[in-house]
Amino acid sequence: MADQMEPPRTRIQQKNRDLILEGALTAFSVNGFRGATVDQIAEAAGLSKPNVLYYFASKDDIHKTLLTTLLDMWLAPMIRIDPAGDPLAEVMGYVRAKLEMSRRFPRESRLFAYEILQGAPHLTEILGGSLREIVDTAAAILRGWMDQGRLARVDPHHLIFSIWALTQHYADFDVQVRAVLGPGHDPFVEADPFIENLYRKMLGV
Amino acid sequence: MADQMEPPRTRIQQKNRDLILEGALTAFSVNGFRGATVDQIAEAAGLSKPNVLYYFASKDDIHKTLLTTLLDMWLAPMIRIDPAGDPLAEVMGYVRAKLEMSRRFPRESRLFAYEILQGAPHLTEILGGSLREIVDTAAAILRGWMDQGRLARVDPHHLIFSIWALTQHYADFDVQVRAVLGPGHDPFVEADPFIENLYRKMLGV
DNA sequence: CGTGATCCTGACCATTTGGTCAACAAAGGA
DNA sequence: TCCTTTGTTGACCAAATGGTCAGGATCACG
């Protein structure tokens, strides 16, 4: 459903498009779509502004490309939940993968956070479409495990929401977390056992 | 520490400042600080743009006023945690109050979310100052209960973060939650028992 | 080497936007 | 009523910003 015969790219196109997307990710994740300027993106990419607009039709085009490109990566861990695996281990694996993504890719997390906060103008179809399907599939797997008594019964959808909320919080609200904890703390290192313990207690049978 | 002898206000000043702050809350919570324009705020308030800037020195001034005004309200529930109360009941009360605030004041939640996402340029001192003190106080109460064996032992700070994350998620990511659940669901109604069950299992002794 | 395609940029443009100001209107107190 | 204070606005401005374009530089390939 995704790729529709992309035009071939020269080496220079490949490199510069990557530079632009990289710079744009930084710019958008700090100030949001409207807050980021094409000049900022150009500078972060090490290119001139007209050159940026040579590779992308518009600022909006850059933003949309970023979002759709990164969405797959963002959702990948949920697709890897294995119905044949051990229920608690599968959930914990997903939780850990998601927290690890918040730690390693906070810019991506913030990019999506801004988009959703704004009402997801570029993602509306996806949210109610493929995302919903993926979530429903995962929820069905979870519900199956609960029916078999291998996982404590809770609302599967809200279980997934809780995982998103808990893990992304550490990326999106990083400054708040760090300010409250004070220096000498690694939020992600501390969050890992806390969250693991949380789901072990909630879902253990 | 807060109020420093505000200048007296006429009835008209009071009314128009309120109108402006109300309109600005809507504007800022939808598009963020940079995304909202003074014209939008003026229109939402039913005033002309110059008139808006007659009551507030700048767009930034409106924003800062909103943030500081609403911060007290936002933190109030945490201050009400009673060391003499029943541990689990106190925590559950706080959780429910926080979820209720997300439900009734989603604009405020998004306003703060935008601010934190942006790196909290207007709140840095507060985050590491009074907010940190309030959180530390609450954390100390929680830790005391855990020492007494009246609450399962977990990291108190991350317990608080988890409550923030879980409850605010339903306000900040509302469109995503609704898109995934589909029509016919009330996210807040469903979230309430889920979250209550979560903390009961994690904190019960 | 030559030449067409690709790549790059300075200069420019139209629009948006935060903010100002002079002048006018409305209150309000003596 | 008169006059000072307060409230309101149309017109305007400078800066920022997304985007364009003509022309020059560079590359790739026969």
GROMACS .gro file of C-alpha atoms (C1' of nucleotides) in nm:
model
  470
    1MET     CA    1   0.000   0.000   0.000
    2ALA     CA    2   0.295   0.230   0.059
    3ASP     CA    3   0.549   0.284  -0.221
    4GLN     CA    4   0.425   0.381  -0.564
    5MET     CA    5   0.716   0.358  -0.809
    6GLU     CA    6   0.945   0.632  -0.680
    7PRO     CA    7   1.142   0.809  -0.954
    8PRO     CA    8   1.507   0.698  -0.975
    9ARG     CA    9   1.756   0.911  -0.782
   10THR     CA   10   2.111   1.012  -0.858
   11ARG     CA   11   2.374   0.984  -0.589
   12ILE     CA   12   2.360   1.360  -0.531
   13GLN     CA   13   1.983   1.357  -0.503
   14GLN     CA   14   1.996   1.075  -0.256
   15LYS     CA   15   2.257   1.247  -0.043
   16ASN     CA   16   2.099   1.590  -0.045
   17ARG     CA   17   1.747   1.467   0.017
   18ASP     CA   18   1.882   1.278   0.315
   19LEU     CA   19   2.063   1.587   0.441
   20ILE     CA   20   1.746   1.791   0.408
   21LEU     CA   21   1.528   1.536   0.584
   22GLU     CA   22   1.784   1.506   0.861
   23GLY     CA   23   1.799   1.881   0.910
   24ALA     CA   24   1.424   1.911   0.886
   25LEU     CA   25   1.374   1.644   1.148
   26THR     CA   26   1.583   1.846   1.389
   27ALA     CA   27   1.409   2.171   1.301
   28PHE     CA   28   1.054   2.036   1.313
   29SER     CA   29   1.111   1.840   1.632
   30VAL     CA   30   1.226   2.152   1.815
   31ASN     CA   31   0.974   2.408   1.701
   32GLY     CA   32   0.699   2.220   1.526
   33PHE     CA   33   0.592   2.269   1.169
   34ARG     CA   34   0.508   2.636   1.180
   35GLY     CA   35   0.791   2.718   1.413
   36ALA     CA   36   1.056   2.574   1.183
   37THR     CA   37   1.164   2.787   0.887
   38VAL     CA   38   1.302   2.674   0.553
   39ASP     CA   39   1.613   2.877   0.632
   40GLN     CA   40   1.668   2.676   0.949
   41ILE     CA   41   1.626   2.353   0.759
   42ALA     CA   42   1.864   2.472   0.490
   43GLU     CA   43   2.126   2.573   0.741
   44ALA     CA   44   2.094   2.248   0.935
   45ALA     CA   45   2.135   2.061   0.609
   46GLY     CA   46   2.427   2.276   0.497
   47LEU     CA   47   2.248   2.383   0.180
   48SER     CA   48   2.107   2.707   0.046
   49LYS     CA   49   1.738   2.775   0.076
   50PRO     CA   50   1.666   2.764  -0.298
   51ASN     CA   51   1.854   2.439  -0.317
   52VAL     CA   52   1.633   2.290  -0.049
   53LEU     CA   53   1.330   2.395  -0.251
   54TYR     CA   54   1.495   2.238  -0.554
   55TYR     CA   55   1.475   1.895  -0.397
   56PHE     CA   56   1.139   1.937  -0.229
   57ALA     CA   57   0.844   2.121  -0.374
   58SER     CA   58   0.762   2.297  -0.048
   59LYS     CA   59   0.815   2.301   0.324
   60ASP     CA   60   0.494   2.106   0.352
   61ASP     CA   61   0.633   1.844   0.117
   62ILE     CA   62   0.936   1.796   0.341
   63HIS     CA   63   0.716   1.758   0.642
   64LYS     CA   64   0.483   1.508   0.480
   65THR     CA   65   0.776   1.306   0.347
   66LEU     CA   66   0.931   1.293   0.693
   67LEU     CA   67   0.611   1.181   0.859
   68THR     CA   68   0.524   0.907   0.616
   69THR     CA   69   0.884   0.787   0.594
   70LEU     CA   70   0.919   0.758   0.969
   71LEU     CA   71   0.578   0.617   1.043
   72ASP     CA   72   0.674   0.265   0.939
   73MET     CA   73   0.976   0.267   1.164
   74TRP     CA   74   0.767   0.404   1.443
   75LEU     CA   75   0.508   0.130   1.422
   76ALA     CA   76   0.744  -0.156   1.345
   77PRO     CA   77   0.778  -0.291   1.701
   78MET     CA   78   0.404  -0.344   1.733
   79ILE     CA   79   0.392  -0.553   1.417
   80ARG     CA   80   0.660  -0.777   1.559
   81ILE     CA   81   0.439  -0.895   1.844
   82ASP     CA   82   0.429  -1.270   1.795
   83PRO     CA   83   0.103  -1.456   1.870
   84ALA     CA   84   0.307  -1.773   1.918
   85GLY     CA   85   0.542  -1.620   2.172
   86ASP     CA   86   0.515  -1.601   2.548
   87PRO     CA   87   0.250  -1.339   2.630
   88LEU     CA   88   0.427  -1.149   2.905
   89ALA     CA   89   0.761  -1.171   2.724
   90GLU     CA   90   0.607  -1.036   2.405
   91VAL     CA   91   0.449  -0.743   2.583
   92MET     CA   92   0.767  -0.668   2.773
   93GLY     CA   93   0.962  -0.686   2.450
   94TYR     CA   94   0.731  -0.435   2.290
   95VAL     CA   95   0.752  -0.205   2.590
   96ARG     CA   96   1.128  -0.220   2.593
   97ALA     CA   97   1.152  -0.162   2.218
   98LYS     CA   98   0.925   0.140   2.249
   99LEU     CA   99   1.120   0.288   2.539
  100GLU     CA  100   1.443   0.227   2.351
  101MET     CA  101   1.301   0.414   2.055
  102SER     CA  102   1.212   0.709   2.276
  103ARG     CA  103   1.567   0.710   2.402
  104ARG     CA  104   1.737   0.679   2.067
  105PHE     CA  105   1.493   0.872   1.851
  106PRO     CA  106   1.347   1.152   2.062
  107ARG     CA  107   1.326   1.381   1.760
  108GLU     CA  108   1.100   1.138   1.582
  109SER     CA  109   0.885   1.107   1.891
  110ARG     CA  110   0.847   1.484   1.913
  111LEU     CA  111   0.775   1.512   1.543
  112PHE     CA  112   0.477   1.282   1.586
  113ALA     CA  113   0.375   1.448   1.909
  114TYR     CA  114   0.352   1.785   1.736
  115GLU     CA  115   0.156   1.635   1.453
  116ILE     CA  116  -0.098   1.469   1.680
  117LEU     CA  117  -0.127   1.775   1.903
  118GLN     CA  118  -0.211   1.978   1.596
  119GLY     CA  119  -0.492   1.740   1.510
  120ALA     CA  120  -0.284   1.523   1.275
  121PRO     CA  121  -0.368   1.718   0.957
  122HIS     CA  122  -0.132   1.498   0.754
  123LEU     CA  123  -0.211   1.168   0.920
  124THR     CA  124  -0.588   1.157   0.956
  125GLU     CA  125  -0.638   0.883   0.698
  126ILE     CA  126  -0.352   0.679   0.837
  127LEU     CA  127  -0.466   0.711   1.197
  128GLY     CA  128  -0.809   0.574   1.127
  129GLY     CA  129  -0.679   0.342   0.855
  130SER     CA  130  -0.364   0.136   0.867
  131LEU     CA  131  -0.269   0.242   1.219
  132ARG     CA  132  -0.606   0.136   1.345
  133GLU     CA  133  -0.573  -0.200   1.171
  134ILE     CA  134  -0.231  -0.261   1.319
  135VAL     CA  135  -0.352  -0.173   1.665
  136ASP     CA  136  -0.663  -0.386   1.628
  137THR     CA  137  -0.449  -0.680   1.523
  138ALA     CA  138  -0.223  -0.641   1.824
  139ALA     CA  139  -0.527  -0.594   2.047
  140ALA     CA  140  -0.677  -0.916   1.913
  141ILE     CA  141  -0.359  -1.105   1.996
  142LEU     CA  142  -0.360  -0.964   2.347
  143ARG     CA  143  -0.726  -1.046   2.392
  144GLY     CA  144  -0.658  -1.401   2.278
  145TRP     CA  145  -0.394  -1.442   2.545
  146MET     CA  146  -0.631  -1.303   2.804
  147ASP     CA  147  -0.902  -1.545   2.695
  148GLN     CA  148  -0.655  -1.827   2.747
  149GLY     CA  149  -0.581  -1.700   3.094
  150ARG     CA  150  -0.219  -1.635   3.009
  151LEU     CA  151  -0.245  -1.261   3.069
  152ALA     CA  152  -0.451  -1.068   3.322
  153ARG     CA  153  -0.762  -0.929   3.161
  154VAL     CA  154  -0.753  -0.558   3.084
  155ASP     CA  155  -0.874  -0.347   2.793
  156PRO     CA  156  -0.620  -0.426   2.519
  157HIS     CA  157  -0.654  -0.091   2.342
  158HIS     CA  158  -0.597   0.108   2.657
  159LEU     CA  159  -0.310  -0.121   2.743
  160ILE     CA  160  -0.149  -0.016   2.417
  161PHE     CA  161  -0.228   0.349   2.481
  162SER     CA  162  -0.067   0.321   2.822
  163ILE     CA  163   0.251   0.183   2.667
  164TRP     CA  164   0.262   0.467   2.419
  165ALA     CA  165   0.195   0.724   2.687
  166LEU     CA  166   0.452   0.594   2.933
  167THR     CA  167   0.735   0.545   2.687
  168GLN     CA  168   0.686   0.853   2.470
  169HIS     CA  169   0.652   1.071   2.777
  170TYR     CA  170   1.024   1.034   2.840
  171ALA     CA  171   1.107   1.165   2.494
  172ASP     CA  172   0.839   1.431   2.455
  173PHE     CA  173   0.857   1.575   2.806
  174ASP     CA  174   1.228   1.522   2.846
  175VAL     CA  175   1.305   1.870   2.979
  176GLN     CA  176   1.034   1.845   3.242
  177VAL     CA  177   1.147   1.502   3.356
  178ARG     CA  178   1.507   1.612   3.381
  179ALA     CA  179   1.421   1.937   3.554
  180VAL     CA  180   1.218   1.756   3.819
  181LEU     CA  181   1.471   1.479   3.874
  182GLY     CA  182   1.763   1.718   3.885
  183PRO     CA  183   2.114   1.638   3.768
  184GLY     CA  184   2.271   1.298   3.810
  185HIS     CA  185   1.975   1.102   3.682
  186ASP     CA  186   1.929   0.909   3.361
  187PRO     CA  187   1.551   0.909   3.314
  188PHE     CA  188   1.553   0.623   3.066
  189VAL     CA  189   1.769   0.398   3.280
  190GLU     CA  190   1.541   0.456   3.576
  191ALA     CA  191   1.222   0.427   3.376
  192ASP     CA  192   1.305   0.085   3.238
  193PRO     CA  193   1.272  -0.118   3.560
  194PHE     CA  194   0.981   0.096   3.677
  195ILE     CA  195   0.776   0.033   3.366
  196GLU     CA  196   0.875  -0.331   3.349
  197ASN     CA  197   0.761  -0.379   3.707
  198LEU     CA  198   0.438  -0.195   3.631
  199TYR     CA  199   0.335  -0.422   3.346
  200ARG     CA  200   0.455  -0.735   3.523
  201LYS     CA  201   0.223  -0.660   3.812
  202MET     CA  202  -0.068  -0.551   3.598
  203LEU     CA  203  -0.053  -0.834   3.349
  204GLY     CA  204   0.087  -1.123   3.553
  205VAL     CA  205  -0.164  -1.401   3.620
  206MET     CA  206   0.612   3.379   4.592
  207ALA     CA  207   0.356   3.430   4.319
  208ASP     CA  208   0.157   3.754   4.307
  209GLN     CA  209   0.345   4.079   4.330
  210MET     CA  210   0.095   4.360   4.380
  211GLU     CA  211  -0.095   4.353   4.051
  212PRO     CA  212  -0.213   4.694   3.935
  213PRO     CA  213  -0.584   4.756   3.998
  214ARG     CA  214  -0.813   4.675   3.709
  215THR     CA  215  -1.127   4.843   3.589
  216ARG     CA  216  -1.430   4.634   3.504
  217ILE     CA  217  -1.359   4.672   3.132
  218GLN     CA  218  -0.998   4.572   3.177
  219GLN     CA  219  -1.096   4.267   3.372
  220LYS     CA  220  -1.351   4.159   3.113
  221ASN     CA  221  -1.136   4.219   2.807
  222ARG     CA  222  -0.827   4.061   2.954
  223ASP     CA  223  -1.035   3.755   3.031
  224LEU     CA  224  -1.173   3.749   2.678
  225ILE     CA  225  -0.824   3.771   2.535
  226LEU     CA  226  -0.684   3.498   2.756
  227GLU     CA  227  -0.977   3.275   2.674
  228GLY     CA  228  -0.933   3.327   2.301
  229ALA     CA  229  -0.558   3.287   2.327
  230LEU     CA  230  -0.595   2.959   2.515
  231THR     CA  231  -0.796   2.821   2.226
  232ALA     CA  232  -0.557   2.957   1.965
  233PHE     CA  233  -0.237   2.846   2.137
  234SER     CA  234  -0.371   2.502   2.226
  235VAL     CA  235  -0.455   2.429   1.864
  236ASN     CA  236  -0.148   2.556   1.684
  237GLY     CA  237   0.112   2.623   1.948
  238PHE     CA  238   0.275   2.956   2.019
  239ARG     CA  239   0.421   3.023   1.677
  240GLY     CA  240   0.126   2.876   1.497
  241ALA     CA  241  -0.124   3.107   1.662
  242THR     CA  242  -0.149   3.463   1.532
  243VAL     CA  243  -0.254   3.775   1.714
  244ASP     CA  244  -0.531   3.814   1.461
  245GLN     CA  245  -0.667   3.473   1.551
  246ILE     CA  246  -0.658   3.560   1.918
  247ALA     CA  247  -0.828   3.891   1.850
  248GLU     CA  248  -1.101   3.728   1.647
  249ALA     CA  249  -1.157   3.454   1.905
  250ALA     CA  250  -1.183   3.724   2.170
  251GLY     CA  251  -1.413   3.941   1.960
  252LEU     CA  252  -1.174   4.238   1.970
  253SER     CA  253  -0.957   4.421   1.721
  254LYS     CA  254  -0.590   4.338   1.699
  255PRO     CA  255  -0.467   4.676   1.825
  256ASN     CA  256  -0.706   4.647   2.112
  257VAL     CA  257  -0.560   4.313   2.209
  258LEU     CA  258  -0.218   4.472   2.212
  259TYR     CA  259  -0.357   4.753   2.421
  260TYR     CA  260  -0.423   4.510   2.704
  261PHE     CA  261  -0.113   4.298   2.660
  262ALA     CA  262   0.228   4.426   2.565
  263SER     CA  263   0.290   4.148   2.316
  264LYS     CA  264   0.185   3.806   2.198
  265ASP     CA  265   0.459   3.670   2.419
  266ASP     CA  266   0.310   3.851   2.715
  267ILE     CA  267  -0.027   3.684   2.657
  268HIS     CA  268   0.139   3.347   2.638
  269LYS     CA  269   0.344   3.393   2.950
  270THR     CA  270   0.042   3.522   3.142
  271LEU     CA  271  -0.161   3.219   3.035
  272LEU     CA  272   0.109   2.974   3.137
  273THR     CA  273   0.178   3.118   3.477
  274THR     CA  274  -0.189   3.175   3.550
  275LEU     CA  275  -0.282   2.818   3.467
  276LEU     CA  276   0.016   2.648   3.626
  277ASP     CA  277  -0.125   2.677   3.976
  278MET     CA  278  -0.451   2.518   3.871
  279TRP     CA  279  -0.261   2.249   3.691
  280LEU     CA  280  -0.054   2.153   3.991
  281ALA     CA  281  -0.324   2.197   4.254
  282PRO     CA  282  -0.428   1.830   4.278
  283MET     CA  283  -0.077   1.720   4.368
  284ILE     CA  284  -0.060   1.964   4.655
  285ARG     CA  285  -0.380   1.820   4.795
  286ILE     CA  286  -0.222   1.480   4.856
  287ASP     CA  287  -0.272   1.430   5.229
  288PRO     CA  288   0.003   1.255   5.426
  289ALA     CA  289  -0.256   1.163   5.689
  290GLY     CA  290  -0.491   1.001   5.441
  291ASP     CA  291  -0.512   0.644   5.322
  292PRO     CA  292  -0.219   0.586   5.084
  293LEU     CA  293  -0.395   0.405   4.803
  294ALA     CA  294  -0.702   0.629   4.830
  295GLU     CA  295  -0.486   0.940   4.812
  296VAL     CA  296  -0.303   0.818   4.504
  297MET     CA  297  -0.625   0.712   4.338
  298GLY     CA  298  -0.775   1.049   4.420
  299TYR     CA  299  -0.486   1.224   4.256
  300VAL     CA  300  -0.506   1.002   3.951
  301ARG     CA  301  -0.876   1.061   3.914
  302ALA     CA  302  -0.837   1.436   3.960
  303LYS     CA  303  -0.569   1.444   3.694
  304LEU     CA  304  -0.773   1.242   3.448
  305GLU     CA  305  -1.073   1.462   3.514
  306MET     CA  306  -0.863   1.767   3.438
  307SER     CA  307  -0.753   1.617   3.108
  308ARG     CA  308  -1.115   1.558   3.024
  309ARG     CA  309  -1.243   1.899   3.125
  310PHE     CA  310  -0.942   2.112   3.033
  311PRO     CA  311  -0.780   1.959   2.727
  312ARG     CA  312  -0.679   2.301   2.597
  313GLU     CA  313  -0.475   2.366   2.908
  314SER     CA  314  -0.313   2.027   2.879
  315ARG     CA  315  -0.213   2.094   2.520
  316LEU     CA  316  -0.088   2.440   2.607
  317PHE     CA  317   0.157   2.288   2.854
  318ALA     CA  318   0.242   2.005   2.618
  319TYR     CA  319   0.344   2.251   2.349
  320GLU     CA  320   0.550   2.446   2.596
  321ILE     CA  321   0.737   2.142   2.726
  322LEU     CA  322   0.788   2.003   2.376
  323GLN     CA  323   0.949   2.331   2.282
  324GLY     CA  324   1.193   2.302   2.568
  325ALA     CA  325   0.985   2.507   2.813
  326PRO     CA  326   1.144   2.845   2.728
  327HIS     CA  327   0.902   3.022   2.962
  328LEU     CA  328   0.899   2.768   3.240
  329THR     CA  329   1.258   2.664   3.291
  330GLU     CA  330   1.296   2.830   3.629
  331ILE     CA  331   0.962   2.699   3.746
  332LEU     CA  332   1.029   2.343   3.631
  333GLY     CA  333   1.351   2.316   3.827
  334GLY     CA  334   1.220   2.539   4.106
  335SER     CA  335   0.874   2.531   4.256
  336LEU     CA  336   0.751   2.241   4.044
  337ARG     CA  337   1.044   2.034   4.155
  338GLU     CA  338   0.977   2.120   4.518
  339ILE     CA  339   0.613   2.023   4.490
  340VAL     CA  340   0.701   1.694   4.325
  341ASP     CA  341   0.971   1.622   4.579
  342THR     CA  342   0.725   1.684   4.860
  343ALA     CA  343   0.472   1.447   4.709
  344ALA     CA  344   0.746   1.194   4.641
  345ALA     CA  345   0.854   1.213   5.005
  346ILE     CA  346   0.500   1.141   5.120
  347LEU     CA  347   0.481   0.844   4.887
  348ARG     CA  348   0.816   0.717   5.002
  349GLY     CA  349   0.704   0.746   5.362
  350TRP     CA  350   0.403   0.527   5.293
  351MET     CA  351   0.625   0.276   5.118
  352ASP     CA  352   0.861   0.271   5.416
  353GLN     CA  353   0.564   0.194   5.636
  354GLY     CA  354   0.469  -0.092   5.408
  355ARG     CA  355   0.137   0.069   5.323
  356LEU     CA  356   0.220   0.102   4.953
  357ALA     CA  357   0.421  -0.126   4.727
  358ARG     CA  358   0.772   0.009   4.680
  359VAL     CA  359   0.834   0.179   4.347
  360ASP     CA  360   1.030   0.487   4.245
  361PRO     CA  361   0.803   0.774   4.362
  362HIS     CA  362   0.918   1.020   4.098
  363HIS     CA  363   0.856   0.782   3.815
  364LEU     CA  364   0.525   0.691   3.969
  365ILE     CA  365   0.429   1.057   3.939
  366PHE     CA  366   0.561   1.074   3.584
  367SER     CA  367   0.353   0.773   3.494
  368ILE     CA  368   0.041   0.939   3.626
  369TRP     CA  369   0.112   1.250   3.424
  370ALA     CA  370   0.186   1.049   3.113
  371LEU     CA  371  -0.120   0.828   3.135
  372THR     CA  372  -0.371   1.098   3.213
  373GLN     CA  373  -0.242   1.374   2.986
  374HIS     CA  374  -0.211   1.132   2.697
  375TYR     CA  375  -0.589   1.129   2.664
  376ALA     CA  376  -0.601   1.505   2.625
  377ASP     CA  377  -0.287   1.564   2.418
  378PHE     CA  378  -0.327   1.269   2.182
  379ASP     CA  379  -0.703   1.283   2.172
  380VAL     CA  380  -0.733   1.260   1.793
  381GLN     CA  381  -0.511   0.954   1.781
  382VAL     CA  382  -0.694   0.779   2.059
  383ARG     CA  383  -1.030   0.846   1.899
  384ALA     CA  384  -0.911   0.748   1.552
  385VAL     CA  385  -0.780   0.416   1.679
  386LEU     CA  386  -1.083   0.337   1.895
  387GLY     CA  387  -1.327   0.440   1.624
  388PRO     CA  388  -1.668   0.591   1.687
  389GLY     CA  389  -1.885   0.490   1.978
  390HIS     CA  390  -1.616   0.511   2.240
  391ASP     CA  391  -1.562   0.760   2.520
  392PRO     CA  392  -1.187   0.738   2.583
  393PHE     CA  393  -1.206   0.900   2.923
  394VAL     CA  394  -1.484   0.678   3.049
  395GLU     CA  395  -1.290   0.370   2.942
  396ALA     CA  396  -0.957   0.498   3.067
  397ASP     CA  397  -1.080   0.556   3.419
  398PRO     CA  398  -1.124   0.192   3.528
  399PHE     CA  399  -0.819   0.084   3.331
  400ILE     CA  400  -0.590   0.330   3.503
  401GLU     CA  401  -0.748   0.269   3.841
  402ASN     CA  402  -0.693  -0.105   3.803
  403LEU     CA  403  -0.335  -0.041   3.692
  404TYR     CA  404  -0.238   0.153   4.000
  405ARG     CA  405  -0.430  -0.072   4.234
  406LYS     CA  406  -0.230  -0.370   4.113
  407MET     CA  407   0.102  -0.189   4.108
  408LEU     CA  408   0.069  -0.021   4.446
  409GLY     CA  409  -0.144  -0.265   4.644
  410VAL     CA  410   0.042  -0.444   4.922
  411DC     C1'  411   3.617   1.686  -2.526
  412DG     C1'  412   3.160   1.839  -2.602
  413DT     C1'  413   2.705   1.876  -2.476
  414DG     C1'  414   2.287   1.801  -2.260
  415DA     C1'  415   2.107   1.712  -1.807
  416DT     C1'  416   2.153   1.804  -1.343
  417DC     C1'  417   2.273   2.101  -0.969
  418DC     C1'  418   2.315   2.547  -0.735
  419DT     C1'  419   2.254   3.038  -0.607
  420DG     C1'  420   2.188   3.560  -0.566
  421DA     C1'  421   1.836   3.847  -0.625
  422DC     C1'  422   1.378   3.912  -0.601
  423DC     C1'  423   0.868   3.890  -0.487
  424DA     C1'  424   0.419   3.858  -0.239
  425DT     C1'  425   0.222   3.758   0.178
  426DT     C1'  426   0.195   3.721   0.657
  427DT     C1'  427   0.256   3.894   1.090
  428DG     C1'  428   0.390   4.130   1.531
  429DG     C1'  429   0.365   4.567   1.660
  430DT     C1'  430   0.299   5.111   1.642
  431DC     C1'  431   0.056   5.545   1.626
  432DA     C1'  432  -0.229   5.931   1.573
  433DA     C1'  433  -0.678   6.029   1.615
  434DC     C1'  434  -1.126   5.944   1.772
  435DA     C1'  435  -1.493   5.761   2.112
  436DA     C1'  436  -1.657   5.652   2.564
  437DA     C1'  437  -1.647   5.674   3.070
  438DG     C1'  438  -1.634   5.882   3.476
  439DG     C1'  439  -1.558   6.194   3.838
  440DA     C1'  440  -1.587   6.696   4.003
  441DT     C1'  441  -2.136   7.016   3.200
  442DC     C1'  442  -1.638   6.989   3.134
  443DC     C1'  443  -1.225   6.760   3.125
  444DT     C1'  444  -0.920   6.392   3.232
  445DT     C1'  445  -0.862   5.910   3.197
  446DT     C1'  446  -0.952   5.506   2.965
  447DG     C1'  447  -1.078   5.244   2.563
  448DT     C1'  448  -1.082   5.160   2.046
  449DT     C1'  449  -0.946   5.144   1.572
  450DG     C1'  450  -0.796   5.215   1.070
  451DA     C1'  451  -0.390   5.283   0.857
  452DC     C1'  452   0.062   5.185   0.850
  453DC     C1'  453   0.544   4.979   0.909
  454DA     C1'  454   0.944   4.668   0.925
  455DA     C1'  455   1.081   4.215   0.953
  456DA     C1'  456   1.027   3.742   0.860
  457DT     C1'  457   0.915   3.395   0.556
  458DG     C1'  458   0.768   3.064   0.175
  459DG     C1'  459   0.856   3.046  -0.271
  460DT     C1'  460   1.030   3.183  -0.774
  461DC     C1'  461   1.350   3.250  -1.149
  462DA     C1'  462   1.710   3.344  -1.468
  463DG     C1'  463   2.146   3.230  -1.525
  464DG     C1'  464   2.573   3.018  -1.403
  465DA     C1'  465   2.846   2.595  -1.233
  466DT     C1'  466   2.907   2.114  -1.235
  467DC     C1'  467   2.846   1.650  -1.366
  468DA     C1'  468   2.784   1.235  -1.659
  469DC     C1'  469   2.821   1.019  -2.059
  470DG     C1'  470   2.897   0.935  -2.554
   0.00000   0.00000   0.00000
